[in-house]
CSV table of C-alpha atoms (C1' of nucleotides) in Angstrom, one decimal:
chain,number,residue,atom,x,y,z
A,18,MET,CA,36.4,6.3,10.2
A,19,PRO,CA,34.0,4.6,7.0
A,20,ALA,CA,32.4,1.6,8.7
A,21,ARG,CA,34.4,-1.5,6.6
A,22,ARG,CA,32.3,-3.9,4.6
A,23,ARG,CA,32.6,-7.6,4.8
A,24,SER,CA,30.3,-7.6,1.9
A,25,THR,CA,29.7,-5.9,-2.0
A,26,SER,CA,27.2,-3.4,-1.3
A,27,LEU,CA,24.7,-5.4,-3.5
A,28,ARG,CA,24.8,-8.4,-1.8
A,29,ALA,CA,25.2,-11.5,-4.4
A,30,ASP,CA,22.1,-13.2,-2.5
A,31,ILE,CA,19.3,-10.1,-3.5
A,32,ALA,CA,18.2,-12.0,-6.5
A,33,ARG,CA,18.8,-15.7,-4.1
A,34,GLN,CA,16.9,-14.1,-0.7
A,35,ARG,CA,13.0,-13.4,-0.6
A,36,ILE,CA,13.2,-10.0,0.7
A,37,PRO,CA,9.5,-8.6,2.0
A,38,LYS,CA,8.1,-6.0,-0.4
A,39,ALA,CA,7.4,-3.3,2.4
A,40,ALA,CA,10.9,-3.3,2.7
A,41,VAL,CA,11.8,-1.9,-0.2
A,42,TYR,CA,9.5,0.9,0.5
A,43,ARG,CA,10.8,1.9,3.3
A,44,LEU,CA,14.1,2.0,2.3
A,45,SER,CA,13.5,4.6,0.2
A,46,VAL,CA,11.9,6.0,4.2
A,47,TYR,CA,15.0,5.8,5.7
A,48,GLY,CA,17.0,7.6,3.1
A,49,ARG,CA,15.3,10.8,3.0
A,50,ILE,CA,15.4,10.8,6.5
A,51,LEU,CA,18.9,9.9,5.8
A,52,GLN,CA,18.7,12.9,2.8
A,53,GLU,CA,17.8,15.2,5.8
A,54,LEU,CA,20.0,14.2,8.4
A,55,ASP,CA,23.1,15.2,6.6
A,56,GLU,CA,21.7,18.5,5.5
A,57,GLU,CA,21.4,19.1,9.6
A,58,GLY,CA,25.0,17.7,9.6
A,59,VAL,CA,24.9,14.7,11.3
A,60,ARG,CA,27.3,12.2,10.3
A,61,VAL,CA,26.1,8.8,12.4
A,62,ALA,CA,23.0,7.6,13.0
A,63,SER,CA,21.5,4.6,14.6
A,64,SER,CA,18.9,2.5,14.2
A,65,ALA,CA,17.6,3.7,17.1
A,66,GLY,CA,17.5,7.6,16.0
A,67,LEU,CA,15.8,6.7,12.8
A,68,ALA,CA,13.1,4.9,14.0
A,69,ASP,CA,12.0,8.2,15.4
A,70,ARG,CA,11.6,9.8,13.0
A,71,SER,CA,10.7,7.4,10.1
A,72,GLY,CA,8.3,5.4,12.7
A,73,PHE,CA,9.9,2.1,12.2
A,74,ASN,CA,11.1,-0.5,14.5
A,75,PRO,CA,14.9,-0.2,15.3
A,76,ALA,CA,14.7,-4.2,15.0
A,77,GLN,CA,13.2,-3.0,11.3
A,78,ILE,CA,15.7,-0.9,10.4
A,79,ARG,CA,18.4,-3.0,11.1
A,80,LYS,CA,17.4,-6.1,9.4
A,81,ASP,CA,15.7,-4.6,6.8
A,82,LEU,CA,19.4,-3.2,5.7
A,83,ALA,CA,20.9,-6.1,6.9
A,84,TYR,CA,18.8,-8.4,3.6
A,85,PHE,CA,21.4,-6.3,1.3
A,86,GLY,CA,24.9,-5.6,3.0
A,87,GLU,CA,26.5,-5.0,6.6
A,88,PHE,CA,26.7,-1.5,6.2
A,89,GLY,CA,26.7,-0.5,10.2
A,90,ILE,CA,29.3,-0.3,12.7
A,91,ARG,CA,29.0,-1.9,15.9
A,92,GLY,CA,29.0,0.4,19.0
A,93,VAL,CA,28.4,3.7,16.1
A,94,GLY,CA,26.2,3.2,14.1
A,95,TYR,CA,25.5,3.6,10.8
A,96,MET,CA,27.4,6.9,9.1
A,97,VAL,CA,25.0,9.2,7.4
A,98,ARG,CA,26.4,10.3,4.0
A,99,GLU,CA,27.8,6.1,3.4
A,100,LEU,CA,24.5,5.0,4.1
A,101,ARG,CA,22.6,7.6,1.6
A,102,GLN,CA,24.4,6.6,-1.2
A,103,VAL,CA,24.6,2.2,-0.8
A,104,LEU,CA,20.8,2.8,-0.3
A,105,ARG,CA,20.5,5.7,-4.1
A,106,ASP,CA,22.0,2.4,-5.2
A,107,ILE,CA,20.8,0.1,-4.7
A,108,LEU,CA,16.7,1.8,-4.9
A,109,GLY,CA,18.6,2.5,-8.6
A,110,VAL,CA,17.3,6.0,-8.7
A,111,THR,CA,20.7,6.8,-10.2
A,112,GLN,CA,19.6,4.8,-13.1
A,113,LYS,CA,18.2,7.1,-16.0
A,114,TRP,CA,15.6,4.6,-17.1
A,115,LYS,CA,13.5,5.5,-20.3
A,116,VAL,CA,9.5,5.2,-19.7
A,117,ALA,CA,6.5,5.0,-22.9
A,118,LEU,CA,3.6,6.7,-21.6
A,119,VAL,CA,-0.2,5.3,-22.9
A,120,GLY,CA,-2.8,6.8,-22.8
A,121,ALA,CA,-2.4,10.9,-23.4
A,122,GLY,CA,-5.8,12.1,-21.8
A,123,ASN,CA,-6.1,14.5,-18.2
A,124,LEU,CA,-4.5,12.5,-16.3
A,125,GLY,CA,-1.4,11.0,-18.6
A,126,SER,CA,-0.6,14.7,-19.6
A,127,ALA,CA,-0.6,16.0,-16.0
A,128,LEU,CA,1.9,13.2,-15.0
A,129,MET,CA,3.9,13.9,-18.3
A,130,ALA,CA,3.7,17.6,-16.6
A,131,TYR,CA,5.1,16.1,-13.3
A,132,GLN,CA,8.7,16.6,-12.2
A,133,GLY,CA,8.5,13.5,-9.7
A,134,PHE,CA,9.9,11.8,-13.0
A,135,GLN,CA,12.7,13.0,-13.3
A,136,ALA,CA,13.8,13.8,-10.0
A,137,HIS,CA,13.5,9.7,-9.9
A,138,GLY,CA,15.1,9.1,-13.2
A,139,PHE,CA,12.3,8.7,-14.8
A,140,CYS,CA,12.7,9.7,-19.3
A,141,PHE,CA,9.5,9.8,-21.0
A,142,GLU,CA,11.1,8.8,-24.1
A,143,ALA,CA,7.0,7.8,-26.3
A,144,VAL,CA,4.1,8.8,-25.9
A,145,PHE,CA,0.8,6.5,-26.5
A,146,ASP,CA,-2.4,6.7,-27.5
A,147,LYS,CA,-5.7,5.2,-29.6
A,148,TYR,CA,-6.4,8.4,-30.9
A,149,PRO,CA,-3.0,10.2,-31.1
A,150,ARG,CA,-4.2,13.1,-33.5
A,151,ASP,CA,-6.2,14.9,-30.9
A,152,ARG,CA,-4.2,13.9,-28.6
A,153,ALA,CA,-1.1,16.2,-30.2
A,154,LYS,CA,-1.2,19.0,-29.0
A,155,ARG,CA,-1.6,18.5,-25.0
A,156,THR,CA,1.7,17.3,-25.6
A,157,GLN,CA,4.8,18.7,-25.4
A,158,ASN,CA,7.5,18.3,-28.0
A,159,LEU,CA,7.2,14.0,-27.8
A,160,LYS,CA,4.8,13.0,-31.0
A,161,VAL,CA,2.1,10.7,-30.4
A,162,TYR,CA,1.9,7.2,-31.5
A,163,GLY,CA,-1.4,5.3,-32.4
A,164,MET,CA,-1.8,1.8,-30.5
A,165,GLY,CA,-0.5,-0.3,-33.4
A,166,ALA,CA,3.2,1.4,-33.2
A,167,LEU,CA,3.4,0.4,-29.6
A,168,ARG,CA,5.5,-2.6,-30.2
A,169,ARG,CA,7.6,-1.7,-32.3
A,170,ILE,CA,8.6,1.3,-31.2
A,171,ILE,CA,9.5,0.3,-27.1
A,172,ARG,CA,11.0,-2.8,-28.3
A,173,SER,CA,13.5,-1.0,-31.0
A,174,ARG,CA,14.5,2.0,-28.2
A,175,GLY,CA,14.6,-1.2,-25.8
A,176,ILE,CA,12.0,0.4,-23.1
A,177,ARG,CA,11.2,-1.3,-19.8
A,178,MET,CA,9.2,1.2,-18.3
A,179,ALA,CA,5.4,2.4,-19.4
A,180,VAL,CA,2.8,4.3,-17.2
A,181,VAL,CA,-0.6,4.1,-18.3
A,182,ALA,CA,-3.0,6.0,-18.0
A,183,VAL,CA,-5.8,4.6,-20.1
A,184,PRO,CA,-9.7,4.1,-18.8
A,185,ALA,CA,-10.1,0.8,-16.5
A,186,LYS,CA,-12.1,-0.9,-19.4
A,187,GLY,CA,-8.8,-1.2,-21.9
A,188,ALA,CA,-6.5,-1.4,-19.5
A,189,GLN,CA,-5.9,-5.0,-19.5
A,190,VAL,CA,-5.3,-5.2,-23.1
A,191,VAL,CA,-2.3,-2.4,-23.9
A,192,VAL,CA,-0.6,-4.0,-19.9
A,193,ASP,CA,-0.8,-7.7,-22.3
A,194,GLN,CA,0.8,-5.8,-25.1
A,195,LEU,CA,3.5,-4.0,-23.0
A,196,ALA,CA,4.1,-6.7,-21.5
A,197,GLU,CA,4.5,-9.0,-24.8
A,198,ALA,CA,6.9,-6.0,-26.3
A,199,GLY,CA,9.1,-5.9,-23.4
A,200,VAL,CA,8.7,-4.2,-20.7
A,201,THR,CA,9.0,-4.9,-17.5
A,202,ALA,CA,7.7,-1.9,-15.4
A,203,ILE,CA,4.1,-1.0,-15.1
A,204,LEU,CA,3.0,2.1,-12.8
A,205,ASN,CA,-1.1,2.2,-13.4
A,206,PHE,CA,-3.6,4.7,-12.8
A,207,ALA,CA,-6.5,2.5,-14.3
A,208,PRO,CA,-8.8,1.6,-11.7
A,209,THR,CA,-8.9,-2.2,-12.0
A,210,PRO,CA,-6.9,-4.7,-11.3
A,211,LEU,CA,-4.7,-6.1,-14.1
A,212,SER,CA,-2.6,-9.7,-14.9
A,213,VAL,CA,0.7,-10.1,-15.8
A,214,PRO,CA,3.1,-12.4,-16.2
A,215,PRO,CA,5.1,-12.8,-13.2
A,216,HIS,CA,8.6,-11.2,-14.2
A,217,VAL,CA,7.0,-8.6,-14.5
A,218,LYS,CA,6.5,-5.6,-11.7
A,219,LEU,CA,3.0,-4.1,-11.5
A,220,ARG,CA,2.7,-1.2,-8.8
A,221,ASN,CA,-1.3,0.6,-8.8
A,222,VAL,CA,-1.7,3.9,-8.2
A,223,ASP,CA,-5.2,4.6,-7.1
A,224,LEU,CA,-6.6,7.4,-5.9
A,225,SER,CA,-10.2,5.5,-5.2
A,226,LEU,CA,-9.2,3.0,-3.1
A,227,GLU,CA,-7.5,5.4,-0.7
A,228,LEU,CA,-11.2,7.8,-0.3
A,229,GLU,CA,-12.7,4.5,-0.2
A,230,GLY,CA,-11.0,3.4,2.7
A,231,LEU,CA,-11.4,7.1,4.2
A,232,SER,CA,-14.8,6.9,4.0
A,233,TYR,CA,-15.0,4.0,5.7
A,234,TYR,CA,-13.5,5.5,9.1
A,235,LEU,CA,-15.6,8.4,8.7
A,236,SER,CA,-18.3,5.9,8.8
A,237,TRP,CA,-16.9,3.8,11.3
A,238,GLU,CA,-16.4,6.5,13.5
A,239,LYS,CA,-19.7,8.4,13.2
A,240,ARG,CA,-21.1,4.9,13.8
A,241,ARG,CA,-19.4,5.3,16.7
A,242,ARG,CA,-20.2,8.4,18.0
A,243,GLY,CA,-24.1,7.7,17.1
A,244,GLN,CA,-23.9,4.4,19.3
A,245,ARG,CA,-22.1,6.6,22.1
A,246,GLY,CA,-25.4,8.9,22.2
A,247,ARG,CA,-24.1,12.4,20.9
B,23,MET,CA,-34.4,-15.6,-3.8
B,24,PRO,CA,-33.7,-12.3,-2.0
B,25,ALA,CA,-30.7,-13.4,0.5
B,26,ARG,CA,-31.3,-13.9,4.0
B,27,ARG,CA,-29.6,-11.5,6.5
B,28,ARG,CA,-29.2,-12.8,10.4
B,29,SER,CA,-26.9,-10.7,11.1
B,30,THR,CA,-27.1,-6.8,10.9
B,31,SER,CA,-25.7,-5.4,7.9
B,32,LEU,CA,-23.7,-3.9,9.3
B,33,ARG,CA,-22.7,-6.0,12.9
B,34,ALA,CA,-22.9,-4.4,15.6
B,35,ASP,CA,-19.1,-5.9,16.1
B,36,ILE,CA,-17.7,-4.1,13.5
B,37,ALA,CA,-15.6,-2.0,16.6
B,38,ARG,CA,-14.8,-4.4,18.3
B,39,GLN,CA,-13.4,-7.2,16.2
B,40,ARG,CA,-10.1,-6.1,14.7
B,41,ILE,CA,-10.4,-6.0,10.7
B,42,PRO,CA,-7.6,-6.7,8.3
B,43,LYS,CA,-6.5,-2.9,6.8
B,44,ALA,CA,-6.1,-4.7,3.7
B,45,ALA,CA,-9.4,-7.0,3.3
B,46,VAL,CA,-11.1,-2.6,3.9
B,47,TYR,CA,-9.0,-2.1,0.5
B,48,ARG,CA,-10.2,-5.1,-1.2
B,49,LEU,CA,-13.6,-4.1,-0.4
B,50,SER,CA,-13.3,-1.7,-2.6
B,51,VAL,CA,-12.2,-4.1,-5.0
B,52,TYR,CA,-15.3,-6.4,-4.8
B,53,GLY,CA,-17.7,-3.6,-4.8
B,54,ARG,CA,-16.6,-2.3,-8.4
B,55,ILE,CA,-16.1,-6.1,-9.8
B,56,LEU,CA,-19.8,-6.2,-8.5
B,57,GLN,CA,-20.6,-3.0,-10.1
B,58,GLU,CA,-19.4,-5.4,-13.7
B,59,LEU,CA,-21.0,-7.7,-12.9
B,60,ASP,CA,-23.7,-6.0,-12.3
B,61,GLU,CA,-23.5,-3.8,-15.7
B,62,GLU,CA,-23.2,-7.3,-17.9
B,63,GLY,CA,-26.6,-8.5,-16.6
B,64,VAL,CA,-25.1,-11.2,-14.1
B,65,ARG,CA,-27.1,-11.6,-10.8
B,66,VAL,CA,-25.9,-14.2,-8.3
B,67,ALA,CA,-21.9,-14.5,-8.1
B,68,SER,CA,-20.0,-17.2,-6.4
B,69,SER,CA,-16.7,-16.2,-4.1
B,70,ALA,CA,-14.3,-18.3,-7.2
B,71,GLY,CA,-16.3,-16.4,-9.3
B,72,LEU,CA,-15.0,-12.9,-7.5
B,73,ALA,CA,-11.7,-15.5,-7.4
B,74,ASP,CA,-11.3,-15.8,-10.6
B,75,ARG,CA,-11.8,-11.3,-11.7
B,76,SER,CA,-10.1,-9.7,-9.1
B,77,GLY,CA,-6.9,-12.3,-8.2
B,78,PHE,CA,-7.8,-13.1,-4.7
B,79,ASN,CA,-7.9,-16.1,-2.8
B,80,PRO,CA,-12.4,-17.2,-2.9
B,81,ALA,CA,-11.6,-17.9,0.6
B,82,GLN,CA,-10.0,-14.5,1.8
B,83,ILE,CA,-12.9,-13.3,-0.4
B,84,ARG,CA,-15.2,-15.3,2.2
B,85,LYS,CA,-13.9,-14.1,5.0
B,86,ASP,CA,-13.4,-10.9,4.0
B,87,LEU,CA,-17.2,-10.6,3.3
B,88,ALA,CA,-18.5,-12.8,6.6
B,89,TYR,CA,-16.3,-9.5,9.3
B,90,PHE,CA,-19.2,-7.4,8.1
B,91,GLY,CA,-22.0,-10.2,8.2
B,92,GLU,CA,-23.2,-12.9,6.1
B,93,PHE,CA,-24.4,-11.6,2.9
B,94,GLY,CA,-24.2,-15.4,0.7
B,95,ILE,CA,-26.4,-18.0,0.2
B,96,ARG,CA,-24.8,-21.5,1.0
B,97,GLY,CA,-24.5,-23.7,-1.9
B,98,VAL,CA,-25.8,-20.3,-4.2
B,99,GLY,CA,-23.7,-17.2,-3.6
B,100,TYR,CA,-24.1,-13.5,-3.7
B,101,MET,CA,-26.9,-11.8,-5.0
B,102,VAL,CA,-24.1,-9.5,-7.1
B,103,ARG,CA,-27.4,-5.8,-6.6
B,104,GLU,CA,-27.4,-6.8,-2.9
B,105,LEU,CA,-24.1,-7.1,-2.2
B,106,ARG,CA,-21.7,-4.5,-4.1
B,107,GLN,CA,-25.1,-1.9,-2.7
B,108,VAL,CA,-23.9,-3.5,0.6
B,109,LEU,CA,-20.9,-3.3,0.7
B,110,ARG,CA,-21.5,0.7,-0.1
B,111,ASP,CA,-23.0,1.0,2.6
B,112,ILE,CA,-19.9,-0.2,4.5
B,113,LEU,CA,-17.2,1.8,3.0
B,114,GLY,CA,-19.9,4.8,3.1
B,115,VAL,CA,-19.9,6.1,-0.3
B,116,THR,CA,-23.4,6.8,-0.2
B,117,GLN,CA,-22.8,9.3,2.5
B,118,LYS,CA,-21.0,12.8,1.5
B,119,TRP,CA,-18.4,14.9,3.9
B,120,LYS,CA,-17.4,17.8,3.6
B,121,VAL,CA,-13.2,18.0,3.1
B,122,ALA,CA,-11.2,20.7,4.0
B,123,LEU,CA,-7.6,20.8,1.1
B,124,VAL,CA,-4.7,22.5,2.6
B,125,GLY,CA,-2.4,24.1,0.1
B,126,ALA,CA,-3.2,25.4,-3.1
B,127,GLY,CA,-0.6,25.2,-5.0
B,128,ASN,CA,0.3,23.1,-7.9
B,129,LEU,CA,-1.1,19.6,-6.8
B,130,GLY,CA,-4.0,21.7,-4.3
B,131,SER,CA,-5.6,23.1,-7.8
B,132,ALA,CA,-5.1,19.8,-9.6
B,133,LEU,CA,-7.0,17.9,-6.9
B,134,MET,CA,-9.6,20.6,-6.7
B,135,ALA,CA,-10.0,19.0,-10.9
B,136,TYR,CA,-10.1,16.1,-10.0
B,137,GLN,CA,-13.2,15.0,-10.4
B,138,GLY,CA,-13.4,11.2,-8.0
B,139,PHE,CA,-12.9,13.5,-4.4
B,140,GLN,CA,-17.1,14.1,-5.7
B,141,ALA,CA,-17.4,10.7,-7.0
B,142,HIS,CA,-17.3,9.2,-3.7
B,143,GLY,CA,-19.3,12.0,-1.8
B,144,PHE,CA,-17.4,14.8,-1.3
B,145,CYS,CA,-17.0,17.9,-1.4
B,146,PHE,CA,-13.8,20.5,-0.8
B,147,GLU,CA,-16.0,22.8,1.2
B,148,ALA,CA,-12.9,25.9,2.6
B,149,VAL,CA,-9.4,26.2,1.1
B,150,PHE,CA,-6.5,27.2,3.1
B,151,ASP,CA,-3.2,27.8,2.6
B,152,LYS,CA,-0.2,30.3,3.9
B,153,TYR,CA,-0.5,32.8,1.1
B,154,PRO,CA,-3.9,32.8,0.5
B,155,ARG,CA,-4.8,36.2,-1.3
B,156,ASP,CA,-1.5,34.0,-4.1
B,157,ARG,CA,-3.7,31.3,-4.6
B,158,ALA,CA,-7.1,32.8,-4.6
B,159,LYS,CA,-7.4,32.7,-8.5
B,160,ARG,CA,-6.3,29.1,-8.5
B,161,THR,CA,-9.0,27.7,-6.8
B,162,GLN,CA,-12.7,27.7,-8.2
B,163,ASN,CA,-15.0,30.0,-6.4
B,164,LEU,CA,-13.9,28.6,-2.9
B,165,LYS,CA,-12.2,31.3,-0.5
B,166,VAL,CA,-8.5,30.8,-0.1
B,167,TYR,CA,-8.3,30.8,4.1
B,168,GLY,CA,-4.5,32.3,5.4
B,169,MET,CA,-3.4,29.3,7.9
B,170,GLY,CA,-4.7,31.8,11.4
B,171,ALA,CA,-8.2,30.4,9.9
B,172,LEU,CA,-7.6,26.8,10.0
B,173,ARG,CA,-8.9,26.0,13.2
B,174,ARG,CA,-12.4,28.1,14.1
B,175,ILE,CA,-13.3,27.4,10.3
B,176,ILE,CA,-12.7,23.8,10.8
B,177,ARG,CA,-14.5,23.9,14.3
B,178,SER,CA,-17.6,26.0,13.1
B,179,ARG,CA,-18.6,23.8,10.3
B,180,GLY,CA,-18.0,20.4,11.1
B,181,ILE,CA,-15.7,19.2,9.2
B,182,ARG,CA,-13.8,16.3,9.3
B,183,MET,CA,-12.0,15.0,6.9
B,184,ALA,CA,-8.6,17.2,5.1
B,185,VAL,CA,-6.3,17.1,2.4
B,186,VAL,CA,-2.3,17.9,2.7
B,187,ALA,CA,-1.1,19.5,-0.3
B,188,VAL,CA,1.9,21.1,1.6
B,189,PRO,CA,5.5,20.9,1.5
B,190,ALA,CA,7.2,17.7,3.9
B,191,LYS,CA,8.6,20.8,6.0
B,192,GLY,CA,5.5,22.5,6.9
B,193,ALA,CA,3.5,18.7,6.5
B,194,GLN,CA,3.7,17.5,10.5
B,195,VAL,CA,2.6,21.0,11.5
B,196,VAL,CA,-0.2,21.1,9.4
B,197,VAL,CA,-1.6,17.5,10.4
B,198,ASP,CA,-1.1,18.3,14.1
B,199,GLN,CA,-3.6,21.3,13.6
B,200,LEU,CA,-5.9,19.5,12.0
B,201,ALA,CA,-5.8,16.8,14.5
B,202,GLU,CA,-6.3,19.8,17.4
B,203,ALA,CA,-9.4,21.0,15.3
B,204,GLY,CA,-11.6,18.3,15.0
B,205,VAL,CA,-10.7,16.6,11.9
B,206,THR,CA,-10.2,12.5,12.1
B,207,ALA,CA,-9.2,11.6,8.5
B,208,ILE,CA,-6.5,12.8,6.6
B,209,LEU,CA,-5.5,12.8,2.7
B,210,ASN,CA,-1.4,13.7,2.7
B,211,PHE,CA,0.0,14.2,-0.1
B,212,ALA,CA,3.2,15.2,1.8
B,213,PRO,CA,7.0,13.0,1.0
B,214,THR,CA,6.8,12.8,4.0
B,215,PRO,CA,6.6,10.4,7.4
B,216,LEU,CA,3.9,11.9,9.6
B,217,SER,CA,3.3,11.0,13.3
B,218,VAL,CA,-0.7,11.6,14.3
B,219,PRO,CA,-3.0,10.5,17.4
B,220,PRO,CA,-4.6,7.1,18.1
B,221,HIS,CA,-8.0,8.7,16.7
B,222,VAL,CA,-6.6,10.5,13.5
B,223,LYS,CA,-6.8,7.7,10.6
B,224,LEU,CA,-4.6,9.1,8.3
B,225,ARG,CA,-3.3,7.4,3.9
B,226,ASN,CA,0.0,8.3,1.9
B,227,VAL,CA,-0.2,9.0,-1.7
B,228,ASP,CA,2.8,9.2,-2.5
B,229,LEU,CA,4.8,8.8,-6.2
B,230,SER,CA,7.8,9.2,-5.4
B,231,LEU,CA,7.9,6.1,-3.4
B,232,GLU,CA,5.9,4.2,-6.4
B,233,LEU,CA,8.5,5.2,-8.7
B,234,GLU,CA,12.0,4.0,-6.3
B,235,GLY,CA,10.0,0.9,-6.1
B,236,LEU,CA,10.3,0.0,-10.1
B,237,SER,CA,13.8,1.5,-9.5
B,238,TYR,CA,14.8,-0.7,-7.5
B,239,TYR,CA,13.5,-3.6,-9.5
B,240,LEU,CA,14.1,-2.2,-12.9
B,241,SER,CA,18.0,-2.5,-11.5
B,242,TRP,CA,17.9,-5.2,-9.6
B,243,GLU,CA,16.5,-6.8,-12.8
B,244,LYS,CA,19.0,-5.2,-14.9
B,245,ARG,CA,22.0,-6.6,-12.5
B,246,ARG,CA,20.5,-10.2,-12.8
B,247,ARG,CA,20.5,-10.1,-17.0
B,248,GLY,CA,23.9,-8.7,-16.7
B,249,GLN,CA,24.9,-11.4,-14.4
B,250,ARG,CA,23.7,-14.2,-17.2
B,251,GLY,CA,26.1,-12.4,-19.3
B,252,ARG,CA,24.1,-10.9,-21.8
C,25,DT,C1',-31.8,-36.5,-2.6
C,26,DA,C1',-26.6,-35.3,-4.3
C,27,DG,C1',-24.5,-31.4,-6.2
C,28,DA,C1',-22.9,-26.9,-5.3
C,29,DT,C1',-21.2,-23.3,-2.2
C,30,DT,C1',-21.3,-20.3,2.1
C,31,DG,C1',-19.5,-19.7,6.4
C,32,DT,C1',-16.0,-20.9,9.6
C,33,DT,C1',-12.3,-23.6,12.1
C,34,DA,C1',-7.4,-24.8,12.1
C,35,DA,C1',-3.2,-25.3,9.2
C,36,DT,C1',0.4,-22.3,6.9
C,37,DC,C1',2.5,-19.0,5.4
C,38,DG,C1',5.2,-14.5,6.2
C,39,DA,C1',6.3,-10.1,8.7
C,40,DT,C1',7.4,-7.8,12.6
C,41,DT,C1',9.7,-7.8,17.3
C,42,DA,C1',12.5,-9.2,20.7
C,43,DA,C1',16.8,-10.5,22.9
C,44,DC,C1',21.8,-11.4,22.6
C,45,DA,C1',26.2,-12.0,21.3
C,46,DA,C1',29.2,-10.2,18.7
C,47,DT,C1',32.0,-6.1,18.0
C,48,DC,C1',32.9,-1.3,17.5
D,22,DT,C1',38.1,-1.8,29.4
D,23,DA,C1',32.4,-0.7,30.3
D,24,DG,C1',29.1,0.9,27.5
D,25,DA,C1',27.1,1.1,23.3
D,26,DT,C1',25.1,-0.5,18.7
D,27,DT,C1',25.3,-3.8,15.3
D,28,DG,C1',23.7,-8.2,12.8
D,29,DT,C1',20.7,-12.1,13.6
D,30,DT,C1',18.7,-15.7,15.9
D,31,DA,C1',14.1,-16.9,17.8
D,32,DA,C1',9.1,-15.7,19.5
D,33,DT,C1',5.9,-13.1,18.6
D,34,DC,C1',2.1,-11.4,15.7
D,35,DG,C1',-0.6,-10.6,12.7
D,36,DA,C1',-2.3,-12.3,8.0
D,37,DT,C1',-3.4,-16.3,3.7
D,38,DT,C1',-5.2,-19.8,2.5
D,39,DA,C1',-7.5,-25.4,3.2
D,40,DA,C1',-10.2,-27.7,4.8
D,41,DC,C1',-14.8,-28.9,5.3
D,42,DA,C1',-19.3,-28.7,7.9
D,43,DA,C1',-23.7,-26.4,7.5
D,44,DT,C1',-27.0,-25.4,4.6
D,45,DC,C1',-28.8,-23.7,0.6
DNA sequence: TAGATTGTTAATCGATTAACAATC
DNA sequence: TAGATTGTTAATCGATTAACAATC
């Protein structure tokens, strides 16, 4: 009893409709939960059931999914396996993407070793560093290019995604070069605010920010404990 | 010409007033920019100036700061060095915190090597793993305890912060144990939704979610390019 | 005083949640 | 049909931004 879809799995109006960025983030979480359910042999899941596992509101889950199409059956719920595949298509994790890595220091080489990129279809295609000679040993079987080659290599290989793992000082220049070379998605590890053209999607991973957030909470909590006179 | 403060640097009403969580995140960013400005020898900065460097709205910056006190001088701006110190106090990065690490595998040992924790006053005080014997080699000078010792060690040493670097499957159990032992701040690297008691602050670092977000953007963009018939 | 910039209130914007008609 | 659950509209909530009086 497969769900009938009145619309295509990837609505034409994705481009037109404004989808909250947090909704895309949640889509990934739903995908994980559906995988779990599938492994447990569960065939059908309701928004209430997904809410229990994810901690999100059931109405929010239905709305998030409805941005992209009608995937459920009223009175029944969502077919687990089918919905999971739909989400994988929407998120594009079934596709392969070439990635450029800029910065081959400690962090850069750790990222090359991290298996998560491959698992999501991202494949390191080229590595760039300010001092390519010094870094060559670190990288596995990838040649390390100097920054001068960045534009040429990225254009000729049609690379559209880049990982930035350079020091904060140099990051803006690198990002500008990447955008100019045709990259449209950047995962940035440099701990600094960056500006990019509107057509470039920038995501920041900044452990310092997380740590300071927790530090704030701990001192706030300590102050509160102190006030109550312990 | 130091700014006069009508209120204490840490307002008594921090606990009462509802501060957007995103505001605390921005506080860290302001701190970084103030450090840069200080190093450049700049003495005074306006909200407009900080907006230029951070990309945030000037009104938002003033409002964020005003949650915690009156730190500016009307008609003049904010004294760079003084404001920076105020933010460091608010964020609590001047304090030292003991940290428990749970999970001493690949990720766990990489985190122990990462200098950012020390830089923010976090010091690994105890390491726990399901298989403490196998992991002992990895850790530098820290003993690795079995999970059975978690509650006792954390309580006796007064540890209030923990880093979770275990597989997704085991994370919820670990988090429950940590909360029960008295931990109130958790930095989680396990890629799974977790539930914690209300008094525990949980922050998630999940590279997969970032990668899927970028994957979504890339496929959306590819689809759009395709439609326009290139 | 005139010009500048803060702190704060009011208006806007966007995202979440509740409610319910549609429909399996 | 009766019960269940979706998809969607309307109401609520919270966060951002504009505007401006306060004041340096």
